[in-house]
Coordinates of C-alpha atoms in Angstrom, one line a residue:
Chain Z
X1 CA 30.4 -44.7 30.1
X2 CA 31.4 -41.6 28.2
X3 CA 34.4 -41.1 30.5
X4 CA 35.5 -44.7 29.9
X5 CA 35.3 -44.2 26.1
X6 CA 37.1 -41.0 26.3
X7 CA 39.8 -42.4 28.5
X8 CA 40.3 -45.4 26.1
X9 CA 40.5 -43.1 23.2
X10 CA 43.1 -40.9 24.9
X11 CA 45.1 -44.0 25.8
X12 CA 45.0 -45.2 22.2
X13 CA 46.1 -41.9 20.8
X14 CA 48.9 -41.7 23.3
X15 CA 50.0 -45.3 22.5
X16 CA 50.2 -44.6 18.8
X17 CA 51.8 -41.2 19.0
X18 CA 54.0 -41.2 22.1
X19 CA 55.8 -44.4 20.9
X20 CA 56.3 -43.0 17.4
X21 CA 59.8 -42.3 16.4
X22 CA 60.2 -39.1 14.4
X23 CA 61.2 -39.3 10.7
X24 CA 64.8 -38.5 10.2
X25 CA 63.7 -36.5 7.2
X26 CA 61.7 -33.3 7.5
X27 CA 58.4 -35.0 7.9
X28 CA 56.9 -35.8 11.2
X29 CA 53.6 -37.6 11.9
X30 CA 51.1 -35.3 13.5
X31 CA 48.1 -36.9 15.2
X32 CA 44.8 -35.4 14.2
X33 CA 42.0 -37.5 15.6
X34 CA 41.0 -41.1 16.6
X35 CA 37.5 -42.7 16.7
X36 CA 36.6 -45.7 18.7
X37 CA 34.1 -47.7 16.6
X38 CA 33.7 -50.4 19.2
X39 CA 31.2 -48.3 21.1
X40 CA 27.9 -47.1 19.7
X41 CA 28.7 -44.1 17.6
X42 CA 26.4 -41.2 17.1
X43 CA 26.6 -40.6 13.4
X44 CA 27.2 -37.0 12.5
X45 CA 26.7 -34.8 9.5
X46 CA 29.9 -33.2 8.7
X47 CA 30.4 -29.7 7.3
X48 CA 32.7 -30.8 4.5
X49 CA 31.1 -32.9 1.8
X50 CA 34.4 -34.9 1.5
X51 CA 34.3 -38.4 2.7
X52 CA 36.8 -41.2 3.1
X53 CA 35.5 -44.8 2.8
X54 CA 36.9 -47.3 5.2
X55 CA 36.5 -51.0 5.9
X56 CA 37.6 -52.5 9.2
X57 CA 36.9 -56.2 9.5
X58 CA 33.1 -56.7 9.4
X59 CA 32.2 -53.0 9.5
X60 CA 32.6 -50.3 6.9
X61 CA 31.6 -46.7 6.6
X62 CA 32.5 -43.2 5.7
X63 CA 34.4 -40.6 7.8
X64 CA 34.8 -36.9 7.1
X65 CA 38.3 -35.4 7.2
X66 CA 37.5 -33.9 10.6
X67 CA 36.9 -37.3 12.1
X68 CA 33.1 -37.4 12.1
X69 CA 31.8 -40.8 11.1
X70 CA 28.9 -40.1 8.9
X71 CA 27.9 -43.7 7.9
X72 CA 28.5 -47.1 9.4
X73 CA 27.2 -50.5 8.4
X74 CA 28.0 -54.2 8.6
X75 CA 29.7 -56.0 5.7
X76 CA 27.7 -58.9 4.1
X77 CA 29.9 -61.3 2.1
X78 CA 32.0 -58.4 0.9
X79 CA 31.9 -54.7 0.2
X80 CA 33.6 -52.6 -2.5
X81 CA 33.7 -48.9 -2.1
X82 CA 35.0 -45.6 -3.4
X83 CA 34.8 -42.3 -1.5
X84 CA 31.4 -41.6 -3.1
X85 CA 29.7 -45.0 -3.4
X86 CA 29.7 -48.5 -2.2
X87 CA 28.2 -51.9 -2.9
X88 CA 27.7 -54.3 0.0
X89 CA 27.1 -57.6 -1.7
X90 CA 26.0 -61.1 -0.6
X91 CA 27.7 -64.3 -1.5
X92 CA 25.0 -65.2 -4.0
X93 CA 25.4 -63.1 -7.2
X94 CA 22.4 -61.5 -8.7
X95 CA 21.2 -58.0 -8.2
X96 CA 23.9 -55.4 -7.8
X97 CA 22.9 -52.5 -5.5
X98 CA 25.1 -49.4 -5.5
X99 CA 24.5 -46.8 -2.7
X100 CA 26.0 -43.4 -2.0
X101 CA 28.1 -42.6 1.0
X102 CA 24.9 -41.8 2.9
X103 CA 23.4 -45.2 2.2
X104 CA 20.9 -44.0 -0.4
X105 CA 20.3 -46.3 -3.4
X106 CA 22.0 -45.0 -6.6
X107 CA 20.9 -47.9 -8.8
X108 CA 20.0 -51.6 -8.7
X109 CA 20.7 -53.8 -11.7
X110 CA 20.8 -57.5 -12.5
X111 CA 24.5 -58.0 -12.9
X112 CA 25.1 -61.7 -12.8
X113 CA 28.3 -61.1 -11.0
X114 CA 30.2 -59.3 -8.2
X115 CA 31.1 -55.6 -8.1
X116 CA 34.6 -54.3 -7.9
X117 CA 35.3 -50.5 -7.5
X118 CA 38.8 -49.5 -8.6
X119 CA 40.1 -46.0 -9.5
X120 CA 36.6 -44.5 -9.4
X121 CA 35.3 -47.1 -11.8
X122 CA 32.8 -50.0 -11.3
X123 CA 33.6 -53.4 -12.7
X124 CA 31.5 -56.6 -12.6
X125 CA 33.3 -59.9 -12.4
X126 CA 31.2 -62.9 -13.4
X127 CA 30.5 -65.5 -10.8
X128 CA 32.8 -68.0 -12.6
X129 CA 35.6 -65.3 -12.7
X130 CA 36.1 -65.7 -16.5
X131 CA 34.4 -62.6 -17.6
X132 CA 34.5 -58.9 -16.7
X133 CA 32.6 -55.8 -17.6
X134 CA 32.3 -52.2 -16.6
X135 CA 29.2 -50.2 -15.7
X136 CA 28.7 -46.5 -15.9
X137 CA 27.6 -44.3 -13.0
X138 CA 23.9 -45.2 -13.6
X139 CA 24.5 -48.9 -13.8
X140 CA 24.4 -49.2 -17.6
X141 CA 26.8 -51.7 -19.2
X142 CA 29.8 -50.0 -21.0
X143 CA 31.5 -53.1 -22.1
X144 CA 31.9 -56.8 -21.3
X145 CA 34.7 -59.2 -22.2
X146 CA 35.2 -63.0 -21.8
X147 CA 38.7 -64.0 -21.0
X148 CA 38.4 -67.7 -21.5
X149 CA 40.4 -68.2 -18.3
X150 CA 40.0 -67.7 -14.6
X151 CA 40.9 -64.1 -13.6
X152 CA 43.4 -64.2 -10.8
X153 CA 43.9 -60.4 -10.2
X154 CA 43.0 -57.0 -11.6
X155 CA 44.2 -53.4 -11.2
X156 CA 42.8 -50.3 -12.7
X157 CA 43.7 -46.8 -13.5
X158 CA 41.3 -44.1 -14.6
X159 CA 41.7 -45.1 -18.2
X160 CA 43.0 -48.7 -18.3
X161 CA 42.5 -52.1 -16.6
X162 CA 45.2 -54.7 -16.1
X163 CA 44.0 -58.3 -15.8
X164 CA 46.1 -61.3 -14.7
X165 CA 44.9 -64.8 -15.8
X166 CA 45.3 -68.3 -14.7
X167 CA 46.5 -69.3 -18.2
X168 CA 49.6 -67.1 -17.8
X169 CA 48.4 -64.1 -19.8
X170 CA 48.6 -60.5 -18.7
X171 CA 46.2 -58.2 -20.5
X172 CA 45.6 -54.4 -20.6
X173 CA 42.1 -53.3 -21.5
X174 CA 41.2 -49.7 -22.6
X175 CA 38.4 -47.8 -21.1
X176 CA 35.9 -48.9 -23.8
X177 CA 36.8 -52.6 -23.5
X178 CA 39.3 -52.7 -26.3
X179 CA 42.3 -55.0 -25.8
X180 CA 45.4 -52.9 -25.9
X181 CA 48.1 -55.3 -24.9
X182 CA 48.6 -58.9 -24.1
X183 CA 51.7 -60.4 -22.6
X184 CA 52.6 -64.0 -21.8
X185 CA 56.1 -64.4 -20.4
X186 CA 58.0 -67.2 -22.2
X187 CA 59.2 -70.2 -20.3
X188 CA 57.0 -69.7 -17.3
X189 CA 56.3 -72.9 -15.4
X190 CA 53.5 -73.2 -14.7
X191 CA 51.8 -70.5 -16.9
X192 CA 49.9 -68.6 -14.2
X193 CA 49.8 -64.9 -13.4
X194 CA 49.5 -64.4 -9.7
X195 CA 49.3 -60.7 -9.4
X196 CA 49.2 -57.5 -11.5
X197 CA 49.6 -53.8 -10.9
X198 CA 49.2 -50.7 -13.1
X199 CA 50.5 -47.3 -12.0
X200 CA 47.8 -44.6 -11.8
X201 CA 49.4 -42.7 -14.8
X202 CA 49.6 -46.0 -16.8
X203 CA 53.4 -45.6 -17.1
X204 CA 54.3 -48.8 -15.4
X205 CA 52.9 -52.3 -15.4
X206 CA 54.0 -55.2 -13.3
X207 CA 53.1 -58.8 -12.8
X208 CA 54.1 -61.8 -10.8
X209 CA 54.0 -65.1 -12.7
X210 CA 55.2 -68.7 -12.7
X211 CA 56.4 -70.9 -9.8
X212 CA 59.6 -72.6 -10.8
X213 CA 60.8 -69.9 -10.3
X214 CA 58.3 -67.2 -9.6
X215 CA 59.3 -63.9 -11.2
X216 CA 58.4 -60.3 -11.0
X217 CA 58.0 -58.8 -14.4
X218 CA 58.3 -55.1 -15.0
X219 CA 57.0 -53.4 -18.1
X220 CA 57.0 -49.8 -19.2
X221 CA 54.4 -48.0 -21.3
X222 CA 55.3 -47.7 -25.0
X223 CA 52.5 -46.0 -26.9
X224 CA 49.3 -48.0 -26.1
X225 CA 51.4 -51.1 -25.4
X226 CA 54.0 -52.0 -22.9
X227 CA 57.6 -53.2 -23.3
X228 CA 59.2 -55.6 -20.9
X229 CA 62.0 -53.9 -18.9
X230 CA 63.3 -56.6 -16.7
X231 CA 62.3 -59.6 -14.7
X232 CA 63.5 -60.5 -11.2
X233 CA 63.5 -63.9 -9.7
X234 CA 61.7 -64.0 -6.4
X235 CA 63.3 -66.2 -3.7
X236 CA 60.0 -67.5 -2.5
X237 CA 56.9 -68.4 -4.5
X238 CA 53.3 -67.8 -3.6
X239 CA 50.5 -70.1 -5.0
X240 CA 47.8 -67.5 -4.1
X241 CA 47.2 -64.0 -5.4
X242 CA 50.2 -61.8 -4.9
X243 CA 49.4 -58.2 -4.0
X244 CA 51.5 -55.8 -6.1
X245 CA 51.8 -52.1 -5.8
X246 CA 52.8 -49.4 -8.3
X247 CA 52.7 -45.7 -7.4
X248 CA 52.8 -42.6 -9.6
X249 CA 56.3 -41.1 -9.7
X250 CA 57.9 -44.0 -7.9
X251 CA 59.8 -46.1 -10.4
X252 CA 59.7 -49.3 -8.3
X253 CA 57.3 -52.2 -8.1
X254 CA 56.5 -53.6 -4.6
X255 CA 55.3 -57.1 -4.1
X256 CA 53.9 -58.4 -0.8
X257 CA 55.4 -61.6 0.4
X258 CA 55.4 -63.6 3.6
X259 CA 58.8 -62.3 4.5
X260 CA 58.2 -58.7 3.8
X261 CA 57.8 -56.2 1.0
X262 CA 59.9 -57.0 -2.1
X263 CA 60.9 -54.3 -4.5
X264 CA 62.6 -53.9 -7.9
X265 CA 63.3 -50.8 -9.9
X266 CA 62.3 -50.1 -13.5
X267 CA 65.6 -48.4 -13.9
X268 CA 67.6 -51.5 -13.0
X269 CA 69.6 -51.8 -9.8
X270 CA 69.4 -54.4 -7.1
X271 CA 66.0 -55.8 -6.1
X272 CA 65.5 -55.9 -2.3
X273 CA 63.4 -56.8 0.6
X274 CA 61.9 -54.7 3.4
X275 CA 61.7 -57.4 6.0
X276 CA 58.5 -57.6 8.1
X277 CA 59.8 -60.2 10.6
X278 CA 57.0 -62.5 9.5
X279 CA 54.3 -60.0 10.1
X280 CA 51.6 -60.1 7.5
X281 CA 51.4 -57.0 5.3
X282 CA 47.9 -55.6 5.4
X283 CA 48.3 -52.8 2.8
X284 CA 50.7 -50.3 1.3
X285 CA 49.9 -46.7 0.3
X286 CA 51.8 -43.7 -0.9
X287 CA 51.8 -40.1 0.3
X288 CA 52.4 -37.3 -2.1
X289 CA 55.8 -36.8 -0.5
X290 CA 56.6 -40.0 -2.3
X291 CA 57.0 -41.9 0.9
X292 CA 55.3 -45.2 1.3
X293 CA 53.2 -46.1 4.3
X294 CA 52.9 -49.8 5.1
X295 CA 50.6 -51.4 7.6
X296 CA 51.5 -54.7 9.1
X297 CA 49.8 -57.1 11.4
X298 CA 51.2 -58.9 14.5
X299 CA 54.4 -60.9 13.8
X300 CA 55.0 -64.5 14.9
X301 CA 57.0 -63.3 17.9
X302 CA 54.0 -61.5 19.2
X303 CA 55.2 -58.1 18.3
X304 CA 52.2 -56.0 17.6
X305 CA 51.0 -54.3 14.4
X306 CA 52.7 -51.2 13.1
X307 CA 52.6 -48.5 10.5
X308 CA 56.0 -48.0 8.8
X309 CA 57.0 -45.0 6.8
X310 CA 59.3 -46.0 3.9
X311 CA 61.7 -43.9 1.9
X312 CA 61.6 -45.7 -1.5
X313 CA 62.8 -48.1 -2.4
X314 CA 63.5 -49.8 0.9
X315 CA 64.5 -47.5 3.8
X316 CA 62.2 -47.7 6.8
X317 CA 62.4 -44.2 8.3
X318 CA 59.8 -44.5 11.0
X319 CA 57.8 -47.2 12.7
X320 CA 54.6 -46.4 14.5
X321 CA 53.3 -49.2 16.8
X322 CA 49.6 -49.8 16.7
X323 CA 47.5 -51.1 19.6
X324 CA 46.0 -53.9 17.5
X325 CA 46.1 -55.5 14.1
X326 CA 46.0 -53.1 11.2
X327 CA 42.8 -53.3 9.3
X328 CA 42.6 -50.3 7.1
X329 CA 45.1 -47.9 5.4
X330 CA 44.5 -45.1 3.1
X331 CA 46.6 -42.0 2.2
X332 CA 45.2 -38.9 0.6
X333 CA 48.1 -36.5 0.0
X334 CA 49.8 -36.2 3.4
X335 CA 46.8 -37.4 5.3
X336 CA 47.0 -40.9 6.4
X337 CA 43.9 -42.7 7.6
X338 CA 44.3 -46.0 9.3
X339 CA 42.2 -48.5 11.3
X340 CA 43.4 -50.8 14.0
X341 CA 41.1 -53.2 15.8
X342 CA 38.0 -50.9 16.2
X343 CA 39.9 -47.6 16.2
X344 CA 39.9 -45.3 13.2
X345 CA 42.5 -42.6 13.2
X346 CA 44.1 -39.9 11.1
X347 CA 47.6 -38.6 11.2
X348 CA 49.2 -36.1 8.9
X349 CA 52.8 -36.1 7.6
X350 CA 53.9 -32.6 8.1
X351 CA 57.2 -30.8 7.7
X352 CA 59.0 -30.2 10.9
Chain M
X1 CA 27.6 -77.3 -41.9
X2 CA 30.3 -79.9 -42.9
X3 CA 32.9 -77.7 -41.3
X4 CA 30.8 -77.7 -38.1
X5 CA 30.8 -81.5 -38.0
X6 CA 34.5 -81.6 -38.7
X7 CA 35.3 -79.2 -35.8
X8 CA 32.9 -81.1 -33.6
X9 CA 34.8 -84.2 -34.5
X10 CA 38.1 -82.5 -33.6
X11 CA 36.9 -81.6 -30.2
X12 CA 35.7 -85.2 -29.7
X13 CA 39.2 -86.4 -30.7
X14 CA 40.9 -84.1 -28.3
X15 CA 38.6 -85.2 -25.4
X16 CA 39.2 -88.8 -26.5
X17 CA 43.0 -88.1 -26.4
X18 CA 42.8 -87.0 -22.8
X19 CA 40.2 -89.6 -22.0
X20 CA 42.1 -92.4 -23.7
X21 CA 45.3 -91.6 -21.9
X22 CA 43.9 -90.5 -18.6
X23 CA 40.6 -92.2 -18.1
X24 CA 42.0 -95.3 -16.4
X25 CA 44.1 -93.1 -14.0
X26 CA 41.5 -90.4 -13.4
X27 CA 39.1 -90.6 -10.5
X28 CA 36.1 -88.8 -9.2
X29 CA 36.9 -86.2 -6.6
X30 CA 34.3 -87.4 -4.2
X31 CA 32.7 -90.7 -3.3
X32 CA 29.4 -91.7 -4.7
X33 CA 29.2 -88.7 -7.0
X34 CA 25.8 -87.4 -8.0
X35 CA 25.5 -84.6 -10.6
X36 CA 23.5 -81.4 -10.0
X37 CA 24.7 -79.4 -12.9
X38 CA 26.4 -80.4 -16.2
X39 CA 28.9 -78.7 -18.5
X40 CA 27.5 -76.0 -20.8
X41 CA 24.1 -75.6 -19.1
X42 CA 22.7 -72.1 -18.8
X43 CA 23.8 -70.4 -15.6
X44 CA 23.1 -66.8 -15.0
X45 CA 23.3 -65.9 -18.6
X46 CA 26.5 -67.9 -19.3
X47 CA 27.6 -71.4 -20.1
X48 CA 28.5 -73.4 -17.0
X49 CA 32.2 -74.2 -17.5
X50 CA 32.3 -77.3 -15.3
X51 CA 30.0 -79.7 -13.5
X52 CA 28.5 -79.5 -10.0
X53 CA 28.6 -82.6 -7.8
X54 CA 26.2 -83.0 -4.8
X55 CA 27.5 -84.0 -1.5
X56 CA 27.7 -83.0 2.2
X57 CA 30.9 -82.5 4.0
X58 CA 33.4 -85.0 2.7
X59 CA 37.0 -84.8 1.5
X60 CA 37.7 -83.7 -2.0
X61 CA 40.5 -85.6 -3.8
X62 CA 42.3 -84.7 -7.0
X63 CA 41.1 -86.3 -10.2
X64 CA 44.7 -87.2 -10.7
X65 CA 47.9 -86.4 -8.8
X66 CA 49.3 -83.0 -9.5
X67 CA 50.8 -79.8 -8.3
X68 CA 48.9 -77.1 -6.5
X69 CA 49.3 -74.1 -8.8
X70 CA 46.7 -71.7 -7.5
X71 CA 44.8 -71.4 -4.2
X72 CA 42.1 -68.8 -3.3
X73 CA 40.6 -68.7 0.2
X74 CA 37.2 -67.1 0.2
X75 CA 37.3 -63.7 2.0
X76 CA 40.9 -64.3 3.2
X77 CA 41.9 -60.8 2.2
X78 CA 39.2 -58.1 1.7
X79 CA 41.4 -56.7 -1.1
X80 CA 41.1 -60.0 -3.1
X81 CA 38.8 -60.4 -6.1
X82 CA 35.2 -61.4 -5.2
X83 CA 34.4 -64.8 -6.5
X84 CA 31.5 -67.0 -7.0
X85 CA 33.9 -69.9 -6.9
X86 CA 34.4 -69.4 -3.1
X87 CA 37.4 -71.1 -1.8
X88 CA 39.1 -73.0 -4.6
X89 CA 42.2 -74.9 -5.6
X90 CA 43.7 -75.4 -9.1
X91 CA 46.0 -78.4 -9.8
X92 CA 48.3 -78.8 -12.7
X93 CA 48.6 -82.3 -14.1
X94 CA 50.8 -84.0 -16.7
X95 CA 50.1 -83.1 -20.3
X96 CA 49.1 -79.7 -19.2
X97 CA 45.7 -80.7 -18.0
X98 CA 44.4 -78.5 -15.1
X99 CA 41.6 -79.2 -12.6
X100 CA 39.8 -76.7 -10.5
X101 CA 37.8 -77.5 -7.3
X102 CA 35.4 -74.8 -6.2
X103 CA 33.0 -74.0 -3.3
X104 CA 35.3 -75.8 -0.8
X105 CA 34.5 -75.4 2.9
X106 CA 36.2 -72.2 4.2
X107 CA 39.5 -73.0 5.9
X108 CA 39.5 -76.6 4.7
X109 CA 42.1 -76.2 1.9
X110 CA 45.2 -78.4 2.6
X111 CA 48.2 -76.4 3.9
X112 CA 51.9 -77.2 3.8
X113 CA 51.7 -79.3 0.6
X114 CA 52.7 -78.2 -2.9
X115 CA 51.7 -81.4 -4.7
X116 CA 49.0 -84.0 -4.1
X117 CA 48.7 -87.7 -5.0
X118 CA 45.5 -89.4 -6.0
X119 CA 43.6 -90.0 -2.8
X120 CA 45.1 -87.1 -0.9
X121 CA 42.5 -84.7 0.4
X122 CA 42.8 -81.1 -1.0
X123 CA 39.9 -79.7 1.0
X124 CA 36.3 -80.5 1.9
X125 CA 33.0 -80.1 0.1
X126 CA 31.4 -76.8 1.2
X127 CA 29.2 -74.0 0.3
X128 CA 31.6 -71.1 -0.1
X129 CA 30.9 -68.6 -2.9
X130 CA 27.9 -68.4 -5.2
X131 CA 26.0 -71.4 -3.9
X132 CA 22.7 -72.4 -2.2
X133 CA 24.1 -75.5 -0.6
X134 CA 27.0 -77.8 -0.2
X135 CA 28.4 -79.1 -3.4
X136 CA 31.7 -79.3 -5.4
X137 CA 32.2 -77.4 -8.6
X138 CA 34.7 -79.1 -10.8
X139 CA 36.3 -77.6 -13.9
X140 CA 38.9 -79.2 -16.2
X141 CA 41.1 -77.1 -18.4
X142 CA 43.2 -78.1 -21.4
X143 CA 46.4 -76.2 -20.7
X144 CA 47.5 -76.3 -24.3
X145 CA 44.4 -74.7 -25.8
X146 CA 43.1 -72.9 -22.6
X147 CA 39.7 -74.5 -23.3
X148 CA 37.4 -75.7 -20.5
X149 CA 36.7 -79.4 -21.2
X150 CA 33.6 -81.3 -20.2
X151 CA 34.8 -83.3 -17.2
X152 CA 32.4 -86.1 -18.0
X153 CA 34.2 -86.9 -21.2
X154 CA 37.4 -87.7 -19.3
X155 CA 36.3 -89.0 -16.0
X156 CA 35.3 -92.6 -15.5
X157 CA 31.7 -93.2 -16.7
X158 CA 29.1 -93.0 -14.0
X159 CA 27.1 -95.8 -15.6
X160 CA 23.8 -94.1 -15.3
X161 CA 20.8 -95.6 -17.1
X162 CA 18.4 -92.6 -17.0
X163 CA 17.8 -91.2 -20.5
X164 CA 17.8 -87.5 -21.2
X165 CA 14.4 -85.9 -21.7
X166 CA 13.2 -84.0 -24.8
X167 CA 10.7 -81.6 -23.3
X168 CA 9.9 -79.7 -26.5
X169 CA 11.0 -79.1 -30.1
X170 CA 10.0 -75.9 -31.8
X171 CA 10.6 -74.2 -35.1
X172 CA 11.6 -70.5 -35.0
X173 CA 10.5 -68.2 -37.8
X174 CA 10.6 -64.5 -37.6
X175 CA 11.5 -64.8 -33.9
X176 CA 8.3 -66.6 -33.2
X177 CA 8.4 -70.1 -31.8
X178 CA 5.9 -72.9 -32.9
X179 CA 6.0 -76.1 -30.9
X180 CA 6.0 -79.2 -33.0
X181 CA 3.7 -82.2 -32.3
X182 CA 4.3 -85.7 -33.6
X183 CA 2.5 -84.7 -36.8
X184 CA 2.8 -81.0 -37.8
X185 CA 2.1 -78.9 -40.8
X186 CA 4.6 -76.2 -41.5
X187 CA 5.5 -73.8 -44.2
X188 CA 8.5 -74.3 -46.4
X189 CA 11.7 -72.3 -46.2
X190 CA 14.5 -71.7 -43.7
X191 CA 13.5 -72.2 -40.1
X192 CA 15.4 -72.3 -36.8
X193 CA 15.2 -75.5 -34.8
X194 CA 14.9 -75.0 -31.0
X195 CA 15.2 -78.0 -28.7
X196 CA 14.4 -78.1 -25.0
X197 CA 16.2 -81.2 -23.7
X198 CA 17.8 -81.9 -20.4
X199 CA 19.3 -84.6 -18.2
X200 CA 17.1 -86.2 -15.7
X201 CA 18.0 -85.4 -12.1
X202 CA 16.2 -85.3 -8.8
X203 CA 17.7 -81.8 -8.4
X204 CA 16.3 -80.1 -11.5
X205 CA 13.2 -79.0 -9.6
X206 CA 15.2 -76.4 -7.8
X207 CA 18.3 -76.0 -10.1
X208 CA 18.8 -75.1 -13.7
X209 CA 18.0 -77.8 -16.2
X210 CA 21.0 -80.0 -16.8
X211 CA 22.4 -80.0 -20.3
X212 CA 22.8 -83.4 -22.1
X213 CA 26.1 -84.1 -23.9
X214 CA 24.8 -83.9 -27.5
X215 CA 21.7 -82.9 -29.3
X216 CA 21.4 -83.9 -32.9
X217 CA 18.8 -83.5 -35.6
X218 CA 18.3 -85.5 -38.8
X219 CA 16.0 -84.8 -41.6
X220 CA 14.8 -87.9 -43.6
X221 CA 17.7 -89.8 -42.2
X222 CA 20.4 -87.3 -43.0
X223 CA 22.2 -85.7 -40.0
X224 CA 21.7 -81.9 -40.4
X225 CA 22.3 -80.2 -37.1
X226 CA 24.2 -81.0 -33.9
X227 CA 25.3 -79.4 -30.7
X228 CA 28.0 -81.0 -28.5
X229 CA 28.7 -79.8 -25.0
X230 CA 32.3 -80.8 -25.3
X231 CA 34.4 -77.7 -24.6
X232 CA 34.3 -73.9 -24.1
X233 CA 36.8 -71.5 -25.5
X234 CA 37.3 -68.0 -26.8
X235 CA 36.5 -66.6 -30.2
X236 CA 37.1 -62.9 -30.7
X237 CA 36.8 -62.1 -27.0
X238 CA 33.6 -64.1 -26.6
X239 CA 33.1 -67.5 -25.0
X240 CA 31.8 -70.1 -27.4
X241 CA 30.7 -73.7 -27.1
X242 CA 32.9 -76.1 -29.0
X243 CA 35.4 -73.6 -30.5
X244 CA 36.4 -72.7 -33.1
X245 CA 33.2 -73.4 -34.9
X246 CA 31.1 -73.0 -31.8
X247 CA 28.6 -70.3 -31.0
X248 CA 28.3 -67.8 -28.2
X249 CA 25.8 -68.1 -25.3
X250 CA 23.3 -65.5 -26.7
X251 CA 23.1 -67.4 -30.0
X252 CA 22.6 -70.7 -28.3
X253 CA 20.2 -70.3 -25.4
X254 CA 16.7 -69.1 -25.8
X255 CA 15.9 -68.1 -22.3
X256 CA 14.1 -71.0 -20.6
X257 CA 12.8 -72.3 -24.0
X258 CA 15.8 -74.4 -25.0
X259 CA 18.7 -74.2 -27.3
X260 CA 18.9 -73.1 -30.9
X261 CA 20.3 -76.1 -32.8
X262 CA 20.6 -74.2 -36.1
X263 CA 18.6 -73.6 -39.2
X264 CA 16.9 -76.1 -41.5
X265 CA 15.7 -75.8 -45.1
X266 CA 12.2 -77.3 -45.3
X267 CA 11.1 -78.3 -48.7
X268 CA 7.5 -79.0 -49.7
X269 CA 6.4 -82.5 -49.1
X270 CA 6.5 -84.8 -46.2
X271 CA 9.7 -85.1 -44.0
X272 CA 10.7 -87.0 -41.0
X273 CA 12.6 -85.0 -38.4
X274 CA 14.4 -86.9 -35.7
X275 CA 15.8 -85.1 -32.7
X276 CA 18.1 -87.0 -30.4
X277 CA 19.5 -86.1 -27.0
X278 CA 22.4 -88.2 -25.6
X279 CA 24.4 -88.2 -22.4
X280 CA 28.0 -89.2 -22.0
X281 CA 27.1 -92.7 -20.9
X282 CA 25.4 -93.2 -24.2
X283 CA 21.8 -93.0 -22.9
X284 CA 19.7 -91.3 -25.5
X285 CA 16.1 -90.2 -26.2
X286 CA 14.7 -89.6 -29.7
X287 CA 11.6 -87.7 -30.7
X288 CA 10.3 -88.1 -34.2
X289 CA 8.2 -85.5 -36.0
X290 CA 6.3 -86.0 -39.2
X291 CA 6.3 -82.7 -41.0
X292 CA 3.9 -81.9 -43.7
X293 CA 5.6 -79.1 -45.5
X294 CA 3.0 -77.3 -47.6
X295 CA 2.6 -74.0 -49.3
X296 CA 1.2 -72.5 -46.1
X297 CA 1.2 -73.8 -42.5

């Protein structure tokens, strides 16, 4: 059995890394390890206290940088996690249980909502999605705010929270719950915000709003508020949440769409599309080298999932085929963790 | 107090405006609807901003034709916001009215359509999200004000004949409740009036008590206090019932002991206190209390 698992792992690693095309720039992807989660894993205690939280389909857990999986569990209705803590919640709201990366209970509080961990912070969204609050590390309420409208999307930095609402407003909330900024684009039809993003350094704010047409709005920080920079009409409109991405030091907003990853720059210039050939985008992350890593699923033509390395704003410089649908993507510096089917792997972007 | 009545009247006018124009055209989203929760009732420490309708698997139809403006499939993307609404659809209608259909069966939401006519199925009744059984959650939003409206005020009348039930009426003084009997002796001064009233339902045994549409109190024939479950909106970042004069949840609900209707000035002598709970169909129950207001209780 061990031989079969080892052989499968070796094949998976070969598949990913032999078919990889090197980056034309100085960076090359270097395989580090791969773990097959489909087979019973012996959980290990790693030397390093560092952990990376991952979710792959209906399982989630923590892996050490050296590839040792230290915790693994099954997702209930949903799980939200940071690298230190997680909350594996049921579909019926009530008690909120937060555990550490080893599965030990940190606190258990009656929240009346659902947990969301973003940027190292813990938020609670009310069951009816019209109210949101923040808890501290011990589970005590820091603040709570009613929005009077359905929350369609949120994004947080360490000090701010952006909230998109069904009534067409985009709001930025300070760490203590104070409303810093509210924006409602004029002339939107209908007045709905479909997605929001806030850059980790708070410098950039973006939203997708309206349907006729749907537009991507770019705003730049000005004091505690934000000033609209430009808006870009999107050629296709989504009636569901749009996943938007902003990264520190990259002056572009990226919006996931059925035809690929759309981008527009805060400094002007043409907006563009990185076509995905119809493959669904699973997630987008950024490495410290200011390259983007995009994970896509299988496209309609049956071409498999892939990791793509992107030179912002829109140049694909490498494509790494994956043996199955991409389920998880995370970058930490130049370390890229990804999951595909039941395989969890790490590659590093290193200078040639 | 007069202002409160005025604003209550404005909310009623607004609902009547929608109702008057739409009522004939609006329809219930499921066949043979049976309510399991009403607008404004207490739900997990908040006002319920819609109604719940019982029903097994059956198609859900728009209350009126409209455009699909937001769709959320439960658990479709693990990066999405968790939601007690489960799989839900929001439609935009004429005059800015919006309707939201929650807890739909996973995977049942109609695909390939951007607008729906009355009678089209938008999905199926399900149990997705924060539920303990199949039912439909329906919210109606006034797009102009952003307020959640009581759907029962604009949908065709159900024509029910069951009257609301007044379970208890108490006075609150110094945070202590004293239940009133049909003849009670009380001390004079300002007191809070707390009313525990609910709609009758075969479901209340296992669900939260259903709120009536209005609760009113009159003292010696003069209307003095009222609460109308007409709309929910924002005031200073807090959700309130019947804005702008309305009140937040914490000032309204008293745990399982009912709702705070307001404060009364009791003067020495004998007074008649009438408390009335009404539903949208006009069914009402009244409880009368003869208060002997003396120097001491």
